[in-house]
Amino acid sequence: MAAVLEPYIYEGGVHKHTLITELLEDLGGYLIQKVPAATEVTLIMLIPRDDVHLIEELGTKLLGTLTKAPLTGTEIAVVSPTLASHHLPHSACDVAEHLRRDGANTNMLGLARGMGRRVALSADYERKLINEHDIAVFSFGTFSDCIRNKKPKLLEGVRIPKVVTGGPDLKTEDVANADVYVGNIGRVAHRLRKSEEISSLDIMNQKVADIVKQMREEIAKDPLAVLPPRVMKEVHEQVPQIGQVLAPAPITLQLDGLRIKLPYGEFHEKIENLEFDEGIRLFELARITPSKMKNYILVKIKRESEVGFAI
């Protein structure tokens, strides 16, 4: 039986941080992302549940901190009707940043091109791009009438869980097609720094984490044929060109797959033929398609019931 992996973020000094990554590899965990910044480093990890205390003890010796990161391994779309400066995108930026603090990878999408909601989602391409993510967080602004009666049309055709943020204090059922509504996060002309604004962002993160937990429980009923971090590890080992990718998070994990930021036309055959120790190739375990995002490679892993086995 495979070990249960728990998501954590380690923050500490660059000095000797490789001791953490070496121990993690020895324990059978996975390093999802490493973000160095001057003399500090942030490590986003999946650690076997029974061995978390070992990483914690070593981190304490290195004067670092280890915190739970419930959104690790998810890709979230932060969607605004427009990201034009005159529509005050400050809150959407803060929403994306706050989600990243709990381990999520975020992509910001502006749906319109200057005019606002009337031309937003005018192409089905935009919906397909949103649906490639695990969850969509929509930033709907400050006006109650807009949020109740006009902007919910932007949620139509989005099949993934939808979280809506806005300024007014509304109930979720007041916003058609929304799975969750979080208030007190409206469009403002400043960054969200006040205590009540940070509290609202914390509430949003908790509600998103609750959705992620439900999605993970649903996946556990019919597990994936292979874990996304296992595929990521094989890509790093078998496709050396991934090390030359300059985009943030060259391999972005999702709950049921991953986005590989290499051109589909040039690399999809290499990805399809990734070989695992068991002699199985990735195309047997997953669907590999071109992504709507810059023609990257999108991998969606099949369930164990589809392929008849798991590795």
mmCIF file of C-alpha atoms in Angstrom:
data_model
loop_
_atom_site.group_PDB
_atom_site.id
_atom_site.type_symbol
_atom_site.label_atom_id
_atom_site.label_comp_id
_atom_site.label_asym_id
_atom_site.label_seq_id
_atom_site.Cartn_x
_atom_site.Cartn_y
_atom_site.Cartn_z
ATOM 1 C CA MET A 1 0.000 0.000 0.000
ATOM 2 C CA ALA A 2 1.392 3.426 -0.989
ATOM 3 C CA ALA A 3 2.225 5.876 1.776
ATOM 4 C CA VAL A 4 -0.227 8.722 2.354
ATOM 5 C CA LEU A 5 1.471 11.980 1.323
ATOM 6 C CA GLU A 6 0.915 15.213 3.241
ATOM 7 C CA PRO A 7 1.555 18.680 1.705
ATOM 8 C CA TYR A 8 3.958 21.034 3.513
ATOM 9 C CA ILE A 9 5.989 24.183 2.902
ATOM 10 C CA TYR A 10 9.492 24.537 4.365
ATOM 11 C CA GLU A 11 10.921 28.055 4.722
ATOM 12 C CA GLY A 12 14.513 28.572 5.805
ATOM 13 C CA GLY A 13 18.025 29.532 4.802
ATOM 14 C CA VAL A 14 19.684 28.370 1.595
ATOM 15 C CA HIS A 15 22.616 27.028 3.629
ATOM 16 C CA LYS A 16 22.323 23.220 3.977
ATOM 17 C CA HIS A 17 18.748 23.137 2.639
ATOM 18 C CA THR A 18 19.823 20.211 0.443
ATOM 19 C CA LEU A 19 19.796 18.100 3.612
ATOM 20 C CA ILE A 20 16.008 18.541 3.603
ATOM 21 C CA THR A 21 15.651 17.523 -0.053
ATOM 22 C CA GLU A 22 17.949 14.508 0.384
ATOM 23 C CA LEU A 23 16.001 13.288 3.423
ATOM 24 C CA LEU A 24 12.735 13.842 1.558
ATOM 25 C CA GLU A 25 13.947 11.665 -1.319
ATOM 26 C CA ASP A 26 15.121 8.959 1.088
ATOM 27 C CA LEU A 27 11.677 8.919 2.726
ATOM 28 C CA GLY A 28 9.886 8.512 -0.615
ATOM 29 C CA GLY A 29 8.437 12.026 -0.713
ATOM 30 C CA TYR A 30 8.402 14.513 -3.569
ATOM 31 C CA LEU A 31 9.770 18.032 -3.990
ATOM 32 C CA ILE A 32 7.092 19.926 -5.910
ATOM 33 C CA GLN A 33 8.789 23.302 -6.212
ATOM 34 C CA LYS A 34 11.884 25.116 -4.951
ATOM 35 C CA VAL A 35 11.862 28.920 -4.809
ATOM 36 C CA PRO A 36 15.196 30.506 -3.814
ATOM 37 C CA ALA A 37 15.237 34.191 -2.860
ATOM 38 C CA ALA A 38 18.615 35.696 -1.892
ATOM 39 C CA THR A 39 19.650 33.842 1.299
ATOM 40 C CA GLU A 40 16.230 32.202 1.840
ATOM 41 C CA VAL A 41 14.569 29.229 0.170
ATOM 42 C CA THR A 42 11.000 27.923 0.047
ATOM 43 C CA LEU A 43 10.420 24.215 -0.552
ATOM 44 C CA ILE A 44 6.940 22.936 -1.427
ATOM 45 C CA MET A 45 6.838 19.212 -0.640
ATOM 46 C CA LEU A 46 4.724 16.100 -0.345
ATOM 47 C CA ILE A 47 5.929 14.134 2.716
ATOM 48 C CA PRO A 48 4.850 10.612 3.779
ATOM 49 C CA ARG A 49 2.475 11.156 6.712
ATOM 50 C CA ASP A 50 4.387 8.888 9.115
ATOM 51 C CA ASP A 51 7.686 10.689 8.445
ATOM 52 C CA VAL A 52 6.645 14.337 8.776
ATOM 53 C CA HIS A 53 8.276 14.530 12.221
ATOM 54 C CA LEU A 54 11.682 13.641 10.717
ATOM 55 C CA ILE A 55 11.556 16.563 8.273
ATOM 56 C CA GLU A 56 10.285 18.817 11.071
ATOM 57 C CA GLU A 57 13.159 17.856 13.400
ATOM 58 C CA LEU A 58 15.771 18.480 10.705
ATOM 59 C CA GLY A 59 14.121 21.776 9.730
ATOM 60 C CA THR A 60 14.217 22.949 13.350
ATOM 61 C CA LYS A 61 17.951 22.180 13.532
ATOM 62 C CA LEU A 62 18.436 24.304 10.386
ATOM 63 C CA LEU A 63 16.380 27.129 11.973
ATOM 64 C CA GLY A 64 13.629 26.765 9.353
ATOM 65 C CA THR A 65 9.873 26.354 9.686
ATOM 66 C CA LEU A 66 7.566 23.636 8.347
ATOM 67 C CA THR A 67 3.903 24.488 7.840
ATOM 68 C CA LYS A 68 0.938 22.603 6.388
ATOM 69 C CA ALA A 69 0.075 23.659 2.837
ATOM 70 C CA PRO A 70 -3.365 22.225 2.011
ATOM 71 C CA LEU A 71 -3.451 23.581 -1.564
ATOM 72 C CA THR A 72 -0.180 21.961 -2.674
ATOM 73 C CA GLY A 73 -0.568 20.035 -5.918
ATOM 74 C CA THR A 74 -3.467 22.139 -7.199
ATOM 75 C CA GLU A 75 -3.699 24.576 -10.105
ATOM 76 C CA ILE A 76 -6.220 27.366 -9.602
ATOM 77 C CA ALA A 77 -7.499 29.885 -12.142
ATOM 78 C CA VAL A 78 -8.045 33.377 -10.698
ATOM 79 C CA VAL A 79 -10.538 34.893 -13.126
ATOM 80 C CA SER A 80 -11.515 38.549 -13.439
ATOM 81 C CA PRO A 81 -13.913 40.015 -16.026
ATOM 82 C CA THR A 82 -10.964 42.212 -17.003
ATOM 83 C CA LEU A 83 -7.466 42.871 -15.687
ATOM 84 C CA ALA A 84 -7.316 46.396 -17.126
ATOM 85 C CA SER A 85 -5.793 48.911 -14.723
ATOM 86 C CA HIS A 86 -8.904 51.127 -14.685
ATOM 87 C CA HIS A 87 -10.888 48.165 -13.327
ATOM 88 C CA LEU A 88 -8.659 47.911 -10.244
ATOM 89 C CA PRO A 89 -7.109 44.406 -10.390
ATOM 90 C CA HIS A 90 -5.479 44.837 -6.960
ATOM 91 C CA SER A 91 -7.791 42.378 -5.194
ATOM 92 C CA ALA A 92 -7.376 39.714 -7.891
ATOM 93 C CA CYS A 93 -3.589 39.944 -7.426
ATOM 94 C CA ASP A 94 -3.955 39.546 -3.669
ATOM 95 C CA VAL A 95 -6.336 36.605 -4.082
ATOM 96 C CA ALA A 96 -3.777 34.827 -6.280
ATOM 97 C CA GLU A 97 -0.917 35.588 -3.886
ATOM 98 C CA HIS A 98 -2.853 34.377 -0.834
ATOM 99 C CA LEU A 99 -3.714 31.084 -2.548
ATOM 100 C CA ARG A 100 -0.029 30.588 -3.391
ATOM 101 C CA ARG A 101 0.867 30.965 0.287
ATOM 102 C CA ASP A 102 -1.008 27.712 0.940
ATOM 103 C CA GLY A 103 0.858 25.911 -1.848
ATOM 104 C CA ALA A 104 -1.392 26.417 -4.890
ATOM 105 C CA ASN A 105 -0.148 27.291 -8.353
ATOM 106 C CA THR A 106 -2.280 30.112 -9.752
ATOM 107 C CA ASN A 107 -2.912 31.521 -13.211
ATOM 108 C CA MET A 108 -4.624 34.901 -13.629
ATOM 109 C CA LEU A 109 -7.114 35.246 -16.479
ATOM 110 C CA GLY A 110 -8.689 38.472 -17.698
ATOM 111 C CA LEU A 111 -11.697 37.596 -19.817
ATOM 112 C CA ALA A 112 -12.413 40.899 -21.557
ATOM 113 C CA ARG A 113 -10.379 43.315 -23.601
ATOM 114 C CA GLY A 114 -11.201 46.734 -22.184
ATOM 115 C CA MET A 115 -14.996 46.805 -22.542
ATOM 116 C CA GLY A 116 -15.740 44.672 -19.493
ATOM 117 C CA ARG A 117 -18.351 41.993 -18.947
ATOM 118 C CA ARG A 118 -20.244 42.474 -22.249
ATOM 119 C CA VAL A 119 -17.463 40.840 -24.269
ATOM 120 C CA ALA A 120 -16.113 38.561 -21.515
ATOM 121 C CA LEU A 121 -16.211 34.848 -22.343
ATOM 122 C CA SER A 122 -17.184 35.669 -25.929
ATOM 123 C CA ALA A 123 -15.067 32.714 -27.108
ATOM 124 C CA ASP A 124 -15.468 29.108 -25.973
ATOM 125 C CA TYR A 125 -11.655 29.003 -25.859
ATOM 126 C CA GLU A 126 -11.750 30.911 -22.573
ATOM 127 C CA ARG A 127 -14.057 28.366 -20.903
ATOM 128 C CA LYS A 128 -11.913 25.478 -22.115
ATOM 129 C CA LEU A 129 -8.822 27.142 -20.667
ATOM 130 C CA ILE A 130 -10.532 27.650 -17.290
ATOM 131 C CA ASN A 131 -11.748 24.031 -17.292
ATOM 132 C CA GLU A 132 -8.151 22.788 -17.530
ATOM 133 C CA HIS A 133 -7.644 23.894 -13.899
ATOM 134 C CA ASP A 134 -8.743 22.224 -10.654
ATOM 135 C CA ILE A 135 -10.734 25.180 -9.291
ATOM 136 C CA ALA A 136 -11.714 28.636 -10.578
ATOM 137 C CA VAL A 137 -11.832 31.671 -8.267
ATOM 138 C CA PHE A 138 -13.818 34.532 -9.829
ATOM 139 C CA SER A 139 -13.254 38.132 -8.719
ATOM 140 C CA PHE A 140 -16.632 39.838 -9.193
ATOM 141 C CA GLY A 141 -16.102 43.317 -7.802
ATOM 142 C CA THR A 142 -18.151 45.510 -5.505
ATOM 143 C CA PHE A 143 -21.689 46.018 -6.870
ATOM 144 C CA SER A 144 -24.368 43.707 -5.482
ATOM 145 C CA ASP A 145 -26.651 44.021 -8.524
ATOM 146 C CA CYS A 146 -23.762 43.067 -10.832
ATOM 147 C CA ILE A 147 -22.839 40.023 -8.741
ATOM 148 C CA ARG A 148 -26.428 38.785 -8.353
ATOM 149 C CA ASN A 149 -27.899 39.440 -11.788
ATOM 150 C CA LYS A 150 -25.257 40.068 -14.451
ATOM 151 C CA LYS A 151 -21.923 38.404 -13.799
ATOM 152 C CA PRO A 152 -23.183 34.872 -12.937
ATOM 153 C CA LYS A 153 -23.461 34.291 -16.703
ATOM 154 C CA LEU A 154 -19.654 34.139 -16.691
ATOM 155 C CA LEU A 155 -19.903 30.930 -14.641
ATOM 156 C CA GLU A 156 -21.942 29.099 -17.269
ATOM 157 C CA GLY A 157 -20.072 26.294 -18.986
ATOM 158 C CA VAL A 158 -17.375 26.148 -16.296
ATOM 159 C CA ARG A 159 -17.397 22.527 -15.126
ATOM 160 C CA ILE A 160 -14.854 22.761 -12.303
ATOM 161 C CA PRO A 161 -15.729 24.044 -8.784
ATOM 162 C CA LYS A 162 -16.361 27.804 -8.818
ATOM 163 C CA VAL A 163 -15.531 30.149 -5.923
ATOM 164 C CA VAL A 164 -16.809 33.732 -6.254
ATOM 165 C CA THR A 165 -15.338 36.678 -4.342
ATOM 166 C CA GLY A 166 -16.967 40.096 -4.046
ATOM 167 C CA GLY A 167 -17.366 43.127 -1.821
ATOM 168 C CA PRO A 168 -20.980 42.698 -0.553
ATOM 169 C CA ASP A 169 -21.918 40.244 2.205
ATOM 170 C CA LEU A 170 -24.066 37.775 0.241
ATOM 171 C CA LYS A 171 -25.047 34.135 0.635
ATOM 172 C CA THR A 172 -23.761 31.557 -1.828
ATOM 173 C CA GLU A 173 -27.303 30.847 -3.036
ATOM 174 C CA ASP A 174 -27.624 34.535 -4.043
ATOM 175 C CA VAL A 175 -25.015 33.955 -6.780
ATOM 176 C CA ALA A 176 -26.312 31.597 -9.462
ATOM 177 C CA ASN A 177 -23.973 28.751 -10.511
ATOM 178 C CA ALA A 178 -21.443 29.493 -7.715
ATOM 179 C CA ASP A 179 -20.295 26.710 -5.396
ATOM 180 C CA VAL A 180 -18.986 29.126 -2.738
ATOM 181 C CA TYR A 181 -19.223 32.898 -2.228
ATOM 182 C CA VAL A 182 -16.736 34.877 -0.105
ATOM 183 C CA GLY A 183 -17.525 38.503 0.765
ATOM 184 C CA ASN A 184 -15.425 41.531 1.763
ATOM 185 C CA ILE A 185 -13.028 41.003 -1.176
ATOM 186 C CA GLY A 186 -14.156 43.713 -3.584
ATOM 187 C CA ARG A 187 -12.371 45.893 -6.125
ATOM 188 C CA VAL A 188 -10.352 48.497 -4.261
ATOM 189 C CA ALA A 189 -7.612 50.962 -5.205
ATOM 190 C CA HIS A 190 -5.105 49.468 -2.766
ATOM 191 C CA ARG A 191 -3.545 46.145 -1.828
ATOM 192 C CA LEU A 192 -5.480 44.117 0.752
ATOM 193 C CA ARG A 193 -3.444 44.771 3.900
ATOM 194 C CA LYS A 194 -6.004 45.629 6.602
ATOM 195 C CA SER A 195 -6.714 42.986 9.244
ATOM 196 C CA GLU A 196 -10.343 42.457 8.149
ATOM 197 C CA GLU A 197 -9.220 42.107 4.519
ATOM 198 C CA ILE A 198 -6.580 39.523 5.442
ATOM 199 C CA SER A 199 -9.228 37.673 7.500
ATOM 200 C CA SER A 200 -11.473 37.504 4.417
ATOM 201 C CA LEU A 201 -8.598 36.104 2.356
ATOM 202 C CA ASP A 202 -7.986 33.494 5.089
ATOM 203 C CA ILE A 203 -11.668 32.515 4.932
ATOM 204 C CA MET A 204 -11.389 32.191 1.149
ATOM 205 C CA ASN A 205 -8.337 29.930 1.466
ATOM 206 C CA GLN A 206 -10.128 27.762 4.017
ATOM 207 C CA LYS A 207 -13.177 27.359 1.772
ATOM 208 C CA VAL A 208 -10.979 26.519 -1.217
ATOM 209 C CA ALA A 209 -9.087 24.002 0.968
ATOM 210 C CA ASP A 210 -12.426 22.404 1.943
ATOM 211 C CA ILE A 211 -13.285 21.952 -1.750
ATOM 212 C CA VAL A 212 -9.832 20.464 -2.427
ATOM 213 C CA LYS A 213 -10.298 18.040 0.478
ATOM 214 C CA GLN A 214 -13.646 16.891 -0.959
ATOM 215 C CA MET A 215 -12.077 16.448 -4.405
ATOM 216 C CA ARG A 216 -9.218 14.391 -2.938
ATOM 217 C CA GLU A 217 -11.710 12.199 -1.055
ATOM 218 C CA GLU A 218 -13.632 11.666 -4.297
ATOM 219 C CA ILE A 219 -10.433 10.679 -6.128
ATOM 220 C CA ALA A 220 -9.534 8.276 -3.289
ATOM 221 C CA LYS A 221 -12.716 6.266 -3.976
ATOM 222 C CA ASP A 222 -11.290 5.381 -7.419
ATOM 223 C CA PRO A 223 -7.573 6.237 -7.238
ATOM 224 C CA LEU A 224 -5.456 7.531 -10.092
ATOM 225 C CA ALA A 225 -3.431 4.926 -12.009
ATOM 226 C CA VAL A 226 -0.237 6.833 -11.070
ATOM 227 C CA LEU A 227 0.408 9.781 -8.761
ATOM 228 C CA PRO A 228 1.010 13.137 -10.542
ATOM 229 C CA PRO A 229 4.246 13.767 -8.547
ATOM 230 C CA ARG A 230 5.558 10.380 -9.720
ATOM 231 C CA VAL A 231 4.995 11.465 -13.331
ATOM 232 C CA MET A 232 6.715 14.785 -12.569
ATOM 233 C CA LYS A 233 9.747 12.925 -11.208
ATOM 234 C CA GLU A 234 9.989 10.800 -14.368
ATOM 235 C CA VAL A 235 9.721 13.890 -16.614
ATOM 236 C CA HIS A 236 12.661 15.490 -14.786
ATOM 237 C CA GLU A 237 14.716 12.306 -15.197
ATOM 238 C CA GLN A 238 13.794 11.371 -18.779
ATOM 239 C CA VAL A 239 13.197 14.743 -20.488
ATOM 240 C CA PRO A 240 16.254 16.913 -19.695
ATOM 241 C CA GLN A 241 14.876 19.845 -21.740
ATOM 242 C CA ILE A 242 12.456 20.593 -18.886
ATOM 243 C CA GLY A 243 15.435 22.022 -16.997
ATOM 244 C CA GLN A 244 15.801 24.738 -19.660
ATOM 245 C CA VAL A 245 12.229 26.022 -19.317
ATOM 246 C CA LEU A 246 12.191 29.576 -17.931
ATOM 247 C CA ALA A 247 8.457 29.695 -17.124
ATOM 248 C CA PRO A 248 7.495 29.556 -13.431
ATOM 249 C CA ALA A 249 6.774 25.991 -12.289
ATOM 250 C CA PRO A 250 7.839 24.203 -15.528
ATOM 251 C CA ILE A 251 5.738 21.245 -14.365
ATOM 252 C CA THR A 252 2.533 22.279 -12.620
ATOM 253 C CA LEU A 253 0.754 19.584 -10.629
ATOM 254 C CA GLN A 254 -3.009 19.191 -10.623
ATOM 255 C CA LEU A 255 -5.192 16.915 -8.509
ATOM 256 C CA ASP A 256 -5.713 14.535 -11.449
ATOM 257 C CA GLY A 257 -2.765 15.332 -13.701
ATOM 258 C CA LEU A 258 -0.175 17.928 -14.593
ATOM 259 C CA ARG A 259 0.669 20.685 -17.045
ATOM 260 C CA ILE A 260 4.097 20.333 -18.660
ATOM 261 C CA LYS A 261 5.380 23.615 -20.078
ATOM 262 C CA LEU A 262 7.010 22.241 -23.211
ATOM 263 C CA PRO A 263 5.671 22.663 -26.784
ATOM 264 C CA TYR A 264 3.178 19.892 -27.534
ATOM 265 C CA GLY A 265 4.221 19.367 -31.143
ATOM 266 C CA GLU A 266 7.883 18.845 -30.297
ATOM 267 C CA PHE A 267 7.665 16.885 -27.068
ATOM 268 C CA HIS A 268 4.338 15.033 -26.810
ATOM 269 C CA GLU A 269 5.812 11.749 -28.078
ATOM 270 C CA LYS A 270 8.569 11.858 -25.446
ATOM 271 C CA ILE A 271 5.968 12.485 -22.747
ATOM 272 C CA GLU A 272 3.660 9.736 -24.039
ATOM 273 C CA ASN A 273 6.567 7.267 -23.968
ATOM 274 C CA LEU A 274 7.816 8.048 -20.467
ATOM 275 C CA GLU A 275 8.723 4.657 -19.027
ATOM 276 C CA PHE A 276 8.172 3.639 -15.425
ATOM 277 C CA ASP A 277 10.136 0.965 -13.543
ATOM 278 C CA GLU A 278 7.241 -1.436 -14.026
ATOM 279 C CA GLY A 279 7.796 -1.334 -17.821
ATOM 280 C CA ILE A 280 4.635 0.696 -18.370
ATOM 281 C CA ARG A 281 4.514 3.823 -20.512
ATOM 282 C CA LEU A 282 2.593 6.976 -19.679
ATOM 283 C CA PHE A 283 0.190 6.793 -22.651
ATOM 284 C CA GLU A 284 -1.243 3.625 -21.063
ATOM 285 C CA LEU A 285 -2.057 5.524 -17.871
ATOM 286 C CA ALA A 286 -3.080 8.994 -19.031
ATOM 287 C CA ARG A 287 -4.554 11.161 -21.764
ATOM 288 C CA ILE A 288 -1.973 13.541 -23.226
ATOM 289 C CA THR A 289 -3.449 16.498 -25.120
ATOM 290 C CA PRO A 290 -2.389 20.016 -26.197
ATOM 291 C CA SER A 291 -3.257 22.617 -23.581
ATOM 292 C CA LYS A 292 -5.166 25.796 -24.397
ATOM 293 C CA MET A 293 -2.384 27.627 -22.563
ATOM 294 C CA LYS A 294 0.443 28.385 -25.014
ATOM 295 C CA ASN A 295 0.169 24.907 -26.566
ATOM 296 C CA TYR A 296 1.741 23.286 -23.510
ATOM 297 C CA ILE A 297 1.238 19.593 -22.780
ATOM 298 C CA LEU A 298 -1.748 18.669 -20.586
ATOM 299 C CA VAL A 299 -1.685 15.264 -18.891
ATOM 300 C CA LYS A 300 -4.880 13.913 -17.333
ATOM 301 C CA ILE A 301 -4.318 10.628 -15.496
ATOM 302 C CA LYS A 302 -6.862 7.832 -15.856
ATOM 303 C CA ARG A 303 -8.490 6.175 -12.863
ATOM 304 C CA GLU A 304 -7.486 2.719 -11.665
ATOM 305 C CA SER A 305 -10.882 1.363 -12.770
ATOM 306 C CA GLU A 306 -10.169 2.503 -16.367
ATOM 307 C CA VAL A 307 -6.801 0.784 -16.754
ATOM 308 C CA GLY A 308 -7.321 -2.114 -14.356
ATOM 309 C CA PHE A 309 -4.194 -1.455 -12.254
ATOM 310 C CA ALA A 310 -2.199 1.255 -10.511
ATOM 311 C CA ILE A 311 1.540 1.772 -10.025
#
